[in-house]
Tab-separated table of C-alpha atoms and ligand atoms in Angstrom:
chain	number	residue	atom	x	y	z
A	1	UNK	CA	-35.282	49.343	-16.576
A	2	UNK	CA	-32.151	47.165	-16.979
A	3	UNK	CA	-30.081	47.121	-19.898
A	4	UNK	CA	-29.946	43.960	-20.467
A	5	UNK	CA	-33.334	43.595	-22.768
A	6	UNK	CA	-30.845	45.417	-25.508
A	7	UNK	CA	-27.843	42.952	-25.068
A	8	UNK	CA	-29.454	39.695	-24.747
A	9	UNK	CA	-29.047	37.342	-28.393
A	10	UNK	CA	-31.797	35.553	-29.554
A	11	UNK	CA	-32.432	31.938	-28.557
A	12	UNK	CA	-34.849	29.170	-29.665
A	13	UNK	CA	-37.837	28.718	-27.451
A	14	UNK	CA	-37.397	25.116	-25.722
A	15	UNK	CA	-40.263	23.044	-26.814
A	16	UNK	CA	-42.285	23.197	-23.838
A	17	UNK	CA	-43.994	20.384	-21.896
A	18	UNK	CA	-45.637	19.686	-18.755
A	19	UNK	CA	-42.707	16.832	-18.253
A	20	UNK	CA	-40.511	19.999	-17.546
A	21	UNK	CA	-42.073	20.212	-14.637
A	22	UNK	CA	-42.242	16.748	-13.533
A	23	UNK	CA	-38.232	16.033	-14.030
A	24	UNK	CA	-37.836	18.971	-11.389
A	25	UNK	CA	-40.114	16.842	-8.914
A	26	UNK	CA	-38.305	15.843	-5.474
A	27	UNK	CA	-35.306	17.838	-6.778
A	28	UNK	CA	-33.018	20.980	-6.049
A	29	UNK	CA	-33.109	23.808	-8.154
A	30	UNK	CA	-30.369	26.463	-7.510
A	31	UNK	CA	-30.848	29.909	-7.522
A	32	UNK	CA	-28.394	31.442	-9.879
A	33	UNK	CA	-28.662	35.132	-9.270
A	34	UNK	CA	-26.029	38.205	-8.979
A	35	UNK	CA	-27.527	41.797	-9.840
A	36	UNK	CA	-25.778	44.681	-10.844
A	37	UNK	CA	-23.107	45.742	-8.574
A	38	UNK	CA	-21.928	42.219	-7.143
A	39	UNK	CA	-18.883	40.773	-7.709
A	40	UNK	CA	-20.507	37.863	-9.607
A	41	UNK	CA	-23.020	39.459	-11.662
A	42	UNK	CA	-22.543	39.078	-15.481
A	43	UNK	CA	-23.954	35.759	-18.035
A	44	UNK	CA	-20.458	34.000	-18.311
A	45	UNK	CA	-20.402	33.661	-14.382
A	46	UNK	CA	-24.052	32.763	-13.880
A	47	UNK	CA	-23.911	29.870	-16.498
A	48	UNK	CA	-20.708	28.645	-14.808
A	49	UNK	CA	-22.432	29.003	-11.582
A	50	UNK	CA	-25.361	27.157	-13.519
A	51	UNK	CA	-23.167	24.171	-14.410
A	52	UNK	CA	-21.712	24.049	-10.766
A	53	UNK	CA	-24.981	23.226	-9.714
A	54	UNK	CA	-25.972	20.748	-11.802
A	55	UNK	CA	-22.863	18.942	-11.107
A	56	UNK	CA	-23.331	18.961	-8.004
A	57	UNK	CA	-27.103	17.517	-7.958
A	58	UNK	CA	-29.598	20.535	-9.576
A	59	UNK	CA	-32.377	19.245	-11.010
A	60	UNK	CA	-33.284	23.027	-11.973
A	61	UNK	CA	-31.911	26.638	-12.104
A	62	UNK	CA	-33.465	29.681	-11.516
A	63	UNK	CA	-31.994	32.966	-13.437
A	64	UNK	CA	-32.745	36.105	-13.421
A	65	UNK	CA	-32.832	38.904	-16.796
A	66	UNK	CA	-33.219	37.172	-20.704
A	67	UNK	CA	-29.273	37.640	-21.082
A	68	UNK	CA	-28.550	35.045	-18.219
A	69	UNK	CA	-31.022	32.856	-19.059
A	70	UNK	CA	-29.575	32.966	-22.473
A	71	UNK	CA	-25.937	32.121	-21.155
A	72	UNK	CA	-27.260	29.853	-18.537
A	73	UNK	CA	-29.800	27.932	-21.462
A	74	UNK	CA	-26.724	27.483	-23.414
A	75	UNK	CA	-24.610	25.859	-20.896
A	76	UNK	CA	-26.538	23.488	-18.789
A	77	UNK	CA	-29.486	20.865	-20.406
A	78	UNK	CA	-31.767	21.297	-16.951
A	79	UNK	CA	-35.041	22.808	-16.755
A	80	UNK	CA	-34.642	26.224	-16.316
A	81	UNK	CA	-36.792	28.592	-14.470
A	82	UNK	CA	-36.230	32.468	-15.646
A	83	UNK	CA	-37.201	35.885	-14.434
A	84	UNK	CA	-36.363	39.022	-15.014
A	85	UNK	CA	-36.132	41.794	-11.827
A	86	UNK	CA	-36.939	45.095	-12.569
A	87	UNK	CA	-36.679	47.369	-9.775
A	88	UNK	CA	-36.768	47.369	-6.222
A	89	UNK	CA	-40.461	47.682	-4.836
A	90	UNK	CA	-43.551	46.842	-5.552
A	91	UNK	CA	-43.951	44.147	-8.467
A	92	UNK	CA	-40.476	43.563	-9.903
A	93	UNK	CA	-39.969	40.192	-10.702
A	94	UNK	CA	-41.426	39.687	-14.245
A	95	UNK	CA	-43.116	43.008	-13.385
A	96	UNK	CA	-45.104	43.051	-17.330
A	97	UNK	CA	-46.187	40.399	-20.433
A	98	UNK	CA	-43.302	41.471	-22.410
A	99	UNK	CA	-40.598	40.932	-19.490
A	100	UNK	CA	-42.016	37.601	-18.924
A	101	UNK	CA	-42.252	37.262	-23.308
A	102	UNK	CA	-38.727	38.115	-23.568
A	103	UNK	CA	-37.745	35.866	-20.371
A	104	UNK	CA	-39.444	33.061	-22.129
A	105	UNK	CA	-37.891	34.073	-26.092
A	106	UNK	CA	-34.401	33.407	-23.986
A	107	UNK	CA	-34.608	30.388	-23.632
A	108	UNK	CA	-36.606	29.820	-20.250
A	109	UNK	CA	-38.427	26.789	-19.687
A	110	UNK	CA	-40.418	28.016	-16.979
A	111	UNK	CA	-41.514	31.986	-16.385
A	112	UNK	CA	-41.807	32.880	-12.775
A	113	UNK	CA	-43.122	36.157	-12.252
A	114	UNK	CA	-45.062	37.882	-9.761
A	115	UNK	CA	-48.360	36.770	-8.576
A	116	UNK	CA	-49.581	39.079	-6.094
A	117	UNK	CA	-52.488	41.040	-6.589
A	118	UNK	CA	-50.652	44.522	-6.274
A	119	UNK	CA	-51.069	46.493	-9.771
A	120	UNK	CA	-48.997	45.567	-12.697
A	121	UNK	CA	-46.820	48.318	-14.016
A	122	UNK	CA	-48.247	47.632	-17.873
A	123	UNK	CA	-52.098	47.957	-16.298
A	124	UNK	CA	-53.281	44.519	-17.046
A	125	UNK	CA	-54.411	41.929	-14.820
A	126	UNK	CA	-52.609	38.960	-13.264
A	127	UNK	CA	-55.140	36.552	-15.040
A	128	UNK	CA	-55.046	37.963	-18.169
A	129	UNK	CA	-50.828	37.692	-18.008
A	130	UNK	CA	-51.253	33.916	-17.224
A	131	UNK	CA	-53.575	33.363	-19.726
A	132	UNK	CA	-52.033	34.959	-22.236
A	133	UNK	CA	-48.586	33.472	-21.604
A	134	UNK	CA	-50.138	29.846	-21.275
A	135	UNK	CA	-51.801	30.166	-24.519
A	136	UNK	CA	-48.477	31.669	-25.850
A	137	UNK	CA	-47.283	27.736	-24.380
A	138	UNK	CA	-45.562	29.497	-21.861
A	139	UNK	CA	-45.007	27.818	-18.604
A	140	UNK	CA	-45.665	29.668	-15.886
A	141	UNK	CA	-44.342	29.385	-12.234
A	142	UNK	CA	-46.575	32.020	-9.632
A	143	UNK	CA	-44.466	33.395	-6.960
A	144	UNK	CA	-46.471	34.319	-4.133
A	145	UNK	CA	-46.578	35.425	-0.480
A	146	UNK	CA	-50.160	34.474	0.872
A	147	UNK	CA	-52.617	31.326	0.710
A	148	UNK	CA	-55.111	33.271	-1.263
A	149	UNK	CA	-52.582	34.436	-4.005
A	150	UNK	CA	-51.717	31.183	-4.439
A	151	UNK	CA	-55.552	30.259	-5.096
A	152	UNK	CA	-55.852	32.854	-7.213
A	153	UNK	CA	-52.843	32.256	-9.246
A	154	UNK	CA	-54.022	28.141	-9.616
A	155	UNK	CA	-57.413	29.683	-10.882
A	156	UNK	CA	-56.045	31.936	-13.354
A	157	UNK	CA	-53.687	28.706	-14.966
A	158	UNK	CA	-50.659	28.913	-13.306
A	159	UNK	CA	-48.340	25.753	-13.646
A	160	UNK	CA	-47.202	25.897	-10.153
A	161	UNK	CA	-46.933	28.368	-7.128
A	162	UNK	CA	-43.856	28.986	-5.122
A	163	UNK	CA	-43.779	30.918	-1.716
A	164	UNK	CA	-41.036	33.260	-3.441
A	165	UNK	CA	-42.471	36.368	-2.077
A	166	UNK	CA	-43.730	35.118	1.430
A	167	UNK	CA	-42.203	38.319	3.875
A	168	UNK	CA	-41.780	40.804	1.393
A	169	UNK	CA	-44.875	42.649	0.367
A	170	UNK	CA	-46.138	43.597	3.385
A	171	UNK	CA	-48.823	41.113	4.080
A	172	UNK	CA	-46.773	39.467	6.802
A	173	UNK	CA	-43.223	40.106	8.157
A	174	UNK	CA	-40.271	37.538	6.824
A	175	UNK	CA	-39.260	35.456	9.535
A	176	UNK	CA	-35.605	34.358	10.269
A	177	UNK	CA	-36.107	31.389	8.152
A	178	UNK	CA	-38.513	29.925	5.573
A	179	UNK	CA	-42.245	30.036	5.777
A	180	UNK	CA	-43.139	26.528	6.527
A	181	UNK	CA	-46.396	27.676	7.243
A	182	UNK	CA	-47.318	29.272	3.961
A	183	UNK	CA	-45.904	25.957	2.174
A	184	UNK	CA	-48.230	23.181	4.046
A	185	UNK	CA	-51.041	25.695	3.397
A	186	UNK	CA	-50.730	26.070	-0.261
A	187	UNK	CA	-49.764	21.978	-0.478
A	188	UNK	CA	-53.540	21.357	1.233
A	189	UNK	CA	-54.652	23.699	-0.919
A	190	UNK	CA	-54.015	23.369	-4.340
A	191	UNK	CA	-54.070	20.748	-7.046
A	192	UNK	CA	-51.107	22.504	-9.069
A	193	UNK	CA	-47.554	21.622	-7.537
A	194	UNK	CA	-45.815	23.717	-5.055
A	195	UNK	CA	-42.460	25.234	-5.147
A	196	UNK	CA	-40.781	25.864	-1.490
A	197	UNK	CA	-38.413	28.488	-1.888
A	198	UNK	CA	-37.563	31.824	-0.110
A	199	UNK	CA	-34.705	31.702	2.950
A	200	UNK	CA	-33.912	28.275	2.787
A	201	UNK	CA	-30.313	27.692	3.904
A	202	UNK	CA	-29.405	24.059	5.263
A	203	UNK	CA	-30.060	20.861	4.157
A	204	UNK	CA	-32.371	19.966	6.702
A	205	UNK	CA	-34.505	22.688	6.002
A	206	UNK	CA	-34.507	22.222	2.134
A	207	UNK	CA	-35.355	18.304	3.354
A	208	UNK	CA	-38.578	19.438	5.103
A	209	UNK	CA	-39.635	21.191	2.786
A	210	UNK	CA	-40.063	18.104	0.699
A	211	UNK	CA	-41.652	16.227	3.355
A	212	UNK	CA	-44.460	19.017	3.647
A	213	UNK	CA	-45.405	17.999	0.118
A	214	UNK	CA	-43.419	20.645	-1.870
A	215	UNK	CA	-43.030	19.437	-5.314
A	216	UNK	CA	-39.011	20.937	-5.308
A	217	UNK	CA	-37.192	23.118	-3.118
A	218	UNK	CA	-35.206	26.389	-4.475
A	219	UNK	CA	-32.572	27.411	-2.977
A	220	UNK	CA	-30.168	30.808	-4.145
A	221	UNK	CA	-28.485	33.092	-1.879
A	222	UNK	CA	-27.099	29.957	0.912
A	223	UNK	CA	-25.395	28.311	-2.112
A	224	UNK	CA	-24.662	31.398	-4.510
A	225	UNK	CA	-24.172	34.446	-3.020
A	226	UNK	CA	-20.695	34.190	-1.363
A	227	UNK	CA	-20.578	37.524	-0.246
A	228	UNK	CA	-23.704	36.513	2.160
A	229	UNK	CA	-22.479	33.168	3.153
A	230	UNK	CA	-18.808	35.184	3.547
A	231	UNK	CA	-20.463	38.094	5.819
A	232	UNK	CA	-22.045	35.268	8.203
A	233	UNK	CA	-18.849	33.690	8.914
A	234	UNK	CA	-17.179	36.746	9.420
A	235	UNK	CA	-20.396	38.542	11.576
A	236	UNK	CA	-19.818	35.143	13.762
A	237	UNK	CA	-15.954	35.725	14.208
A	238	UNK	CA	-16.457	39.200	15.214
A	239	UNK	CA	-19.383	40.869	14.644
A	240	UNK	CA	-17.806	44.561	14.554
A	241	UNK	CA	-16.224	44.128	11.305
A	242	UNK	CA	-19.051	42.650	9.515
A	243	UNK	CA	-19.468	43.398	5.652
A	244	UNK	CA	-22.256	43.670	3.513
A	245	UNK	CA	-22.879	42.879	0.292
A	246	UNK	CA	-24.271	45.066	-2.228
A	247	UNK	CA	-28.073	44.611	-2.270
A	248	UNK	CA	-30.267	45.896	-4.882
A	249	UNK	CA	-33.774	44.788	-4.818
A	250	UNK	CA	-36.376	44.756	-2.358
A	251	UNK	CA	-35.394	41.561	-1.147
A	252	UNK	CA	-32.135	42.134	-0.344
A	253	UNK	CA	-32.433	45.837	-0.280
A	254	UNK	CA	-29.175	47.834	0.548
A	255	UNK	CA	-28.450	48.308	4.219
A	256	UNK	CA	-27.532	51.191	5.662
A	257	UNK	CA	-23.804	52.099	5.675
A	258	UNK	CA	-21.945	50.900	9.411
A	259	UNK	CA	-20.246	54.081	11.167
A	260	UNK	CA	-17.067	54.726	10.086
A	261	UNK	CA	-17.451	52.995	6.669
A	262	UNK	CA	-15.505	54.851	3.630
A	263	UNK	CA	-17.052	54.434	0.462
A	264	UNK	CA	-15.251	52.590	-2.324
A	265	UNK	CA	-17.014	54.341	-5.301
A	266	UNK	CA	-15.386	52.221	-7.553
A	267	UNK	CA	-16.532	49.197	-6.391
A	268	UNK	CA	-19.665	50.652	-5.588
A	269	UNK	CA	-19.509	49.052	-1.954
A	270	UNK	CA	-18.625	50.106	1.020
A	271	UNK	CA	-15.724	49.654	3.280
A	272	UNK	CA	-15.904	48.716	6.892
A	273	UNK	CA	-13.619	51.238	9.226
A	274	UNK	CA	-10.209	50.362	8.850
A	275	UNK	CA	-10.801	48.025	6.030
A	276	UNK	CA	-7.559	48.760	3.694
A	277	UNK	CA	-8.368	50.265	0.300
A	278	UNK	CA	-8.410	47.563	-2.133
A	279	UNK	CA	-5.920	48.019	-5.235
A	280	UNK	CA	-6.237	47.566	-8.989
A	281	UNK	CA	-9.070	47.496	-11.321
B	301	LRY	C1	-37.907	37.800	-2.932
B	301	LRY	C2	-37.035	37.720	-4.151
B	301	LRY	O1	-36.826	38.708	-4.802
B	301	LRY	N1	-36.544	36.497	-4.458
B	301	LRY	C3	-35.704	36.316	-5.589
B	301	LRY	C4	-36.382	35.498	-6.585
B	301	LRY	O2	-35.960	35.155	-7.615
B	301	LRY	C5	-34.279	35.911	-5.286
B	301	LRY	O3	-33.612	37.084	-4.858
B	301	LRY	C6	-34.044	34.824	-4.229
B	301	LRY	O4	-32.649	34.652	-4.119
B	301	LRY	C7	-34.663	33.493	-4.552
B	301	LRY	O5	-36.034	33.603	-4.385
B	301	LRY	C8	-34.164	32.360	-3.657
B	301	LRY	O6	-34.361	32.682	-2.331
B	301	LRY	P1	-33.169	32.579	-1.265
B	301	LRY	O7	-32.004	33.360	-1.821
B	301	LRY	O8	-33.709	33.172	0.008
B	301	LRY	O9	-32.830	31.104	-1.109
């Protein structure tokens, strides 16, 4: 369990309202997300990440624990989506009703949390966690990997569904890029709209994505996660000295150490053979 349930300050809910939703239509929303352990992980940077993103175009942010969504509410007047990872398998984003309660008591506008059907870590049911949270008026955005979680999460009274989880639980292996497939499937499917999101990284890509009926496009780690975007340039310059960020959950789960490396325990990273030893704090 993260800390940051005991650090984040109280904020008024937003006064929620379908039309949240509908300003996000056709739109970006960014990704603002840096966990424990990477260089930009903290509130201050994430909301000035936030407001980067809306200047730029962001219709929408996406944060991750109540103490960023708390910085991030305060600093940007976009509908913002919030989660709250906790741990690094099985259901972890917005594992329980009270991380998706406190996610929502932030500040959130929207609560995206996992809708597969593996077991809940507080024992109750998907269904009864939407229901409860919509009758709470708490918008809810389902993150799921397959067609029929996506049913299933429309049935119970999800808001929307997203493909957030599409190639990592298991049910099918995550391709190079995003799952197109999964997104025209859930568009003919449901009546509720549908959030493409999940390994999106070019412009062209977040374009089709819209023209396959998705109701936005989300897009994190190819805009804010410099460390990735840094380690592709570098793996295409010369792939022997690639780095690699620090990676905490599931999803970007730490890989294991090149030969040579020397650990930086500081840091907490790793150092590539013959990388110097950084100095200062
Ligand atoms: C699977 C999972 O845990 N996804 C997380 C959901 O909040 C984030 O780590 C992703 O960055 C986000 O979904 C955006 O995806 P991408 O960074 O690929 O554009």
């Amino acid at each position: 369990m993260t800390d940051e349930r005991h650090s984040v300050r109280s904020v008024p809910a937003p006064t929620v309202t379908p039309s949240r939703l509908a300003l996000l239509k056709g739109g970006l929303i960014v990704s603002c997300q840096a966990l424990p352990g990477e260089a930009l992980h903290g509130p201050d940077i994430m909301a000035r990440l936030a407001r980067a993103a809306v200047e730029g175009g962001a219709v929408g942010v996406r944060v991750n624990t109540p103490a960023d969504v708390a910085a991030v509410r305060a600093a940007v007047d976009v509908p913002v989506i919030g989660l709250w990872k906790d741990g690094d398998s099985g259901v972890y984003i917005t594992p329980t009703l009270e991380h998706a309660r406190r996610v929502a008591a932030s500040g959130a506008d929207i609560v995206a949390l996992d809708a597969t059907d593996r077991p809940r870590s507080d024992g109750r049911t998907l269904a009864g966690t939407i229901r409860t949270l919509r009758a709470e008026g708490v918008m809810v955005l389902a993150d799921v990997a397959t067609l029929d979680q996506g049913l299933a999460a429309q049935q119970a009274g999800a808001d929307a569904v997203a493909t957030t989880l599409s190639g990592y639980t298991g049910d099918a292996p995550a391709g190079p890029g995003p799952d197109f497939g999964l997104l025209s499937a859930l568009v003919a499917a449901l009546t509720v709209p549908v959030v493409a999101e999940g390994r999106i990284s070019t412009p062209k890509q977040a374009a089709h994505a819209l023209a396959l009926g998705a109701h936005t496009v989300v897009v994190g780690g190819a805009i804010t996660r410099p460390a990735s975007i840094t380690s592709r340039f570098v793996a295409a310059l010369s792939p022997t000295r690639r780095s690699r960020p620090l990676r905490r959950t599931r999803h970007d789960r730490p890989r294991p150490h090149p030969r040579g490396c020397r650990r930086d325990t500081r840091r907490r990273r790793c150092l590539p053979r013959g990388h110097p030893r950084p100095l200062g704090p």
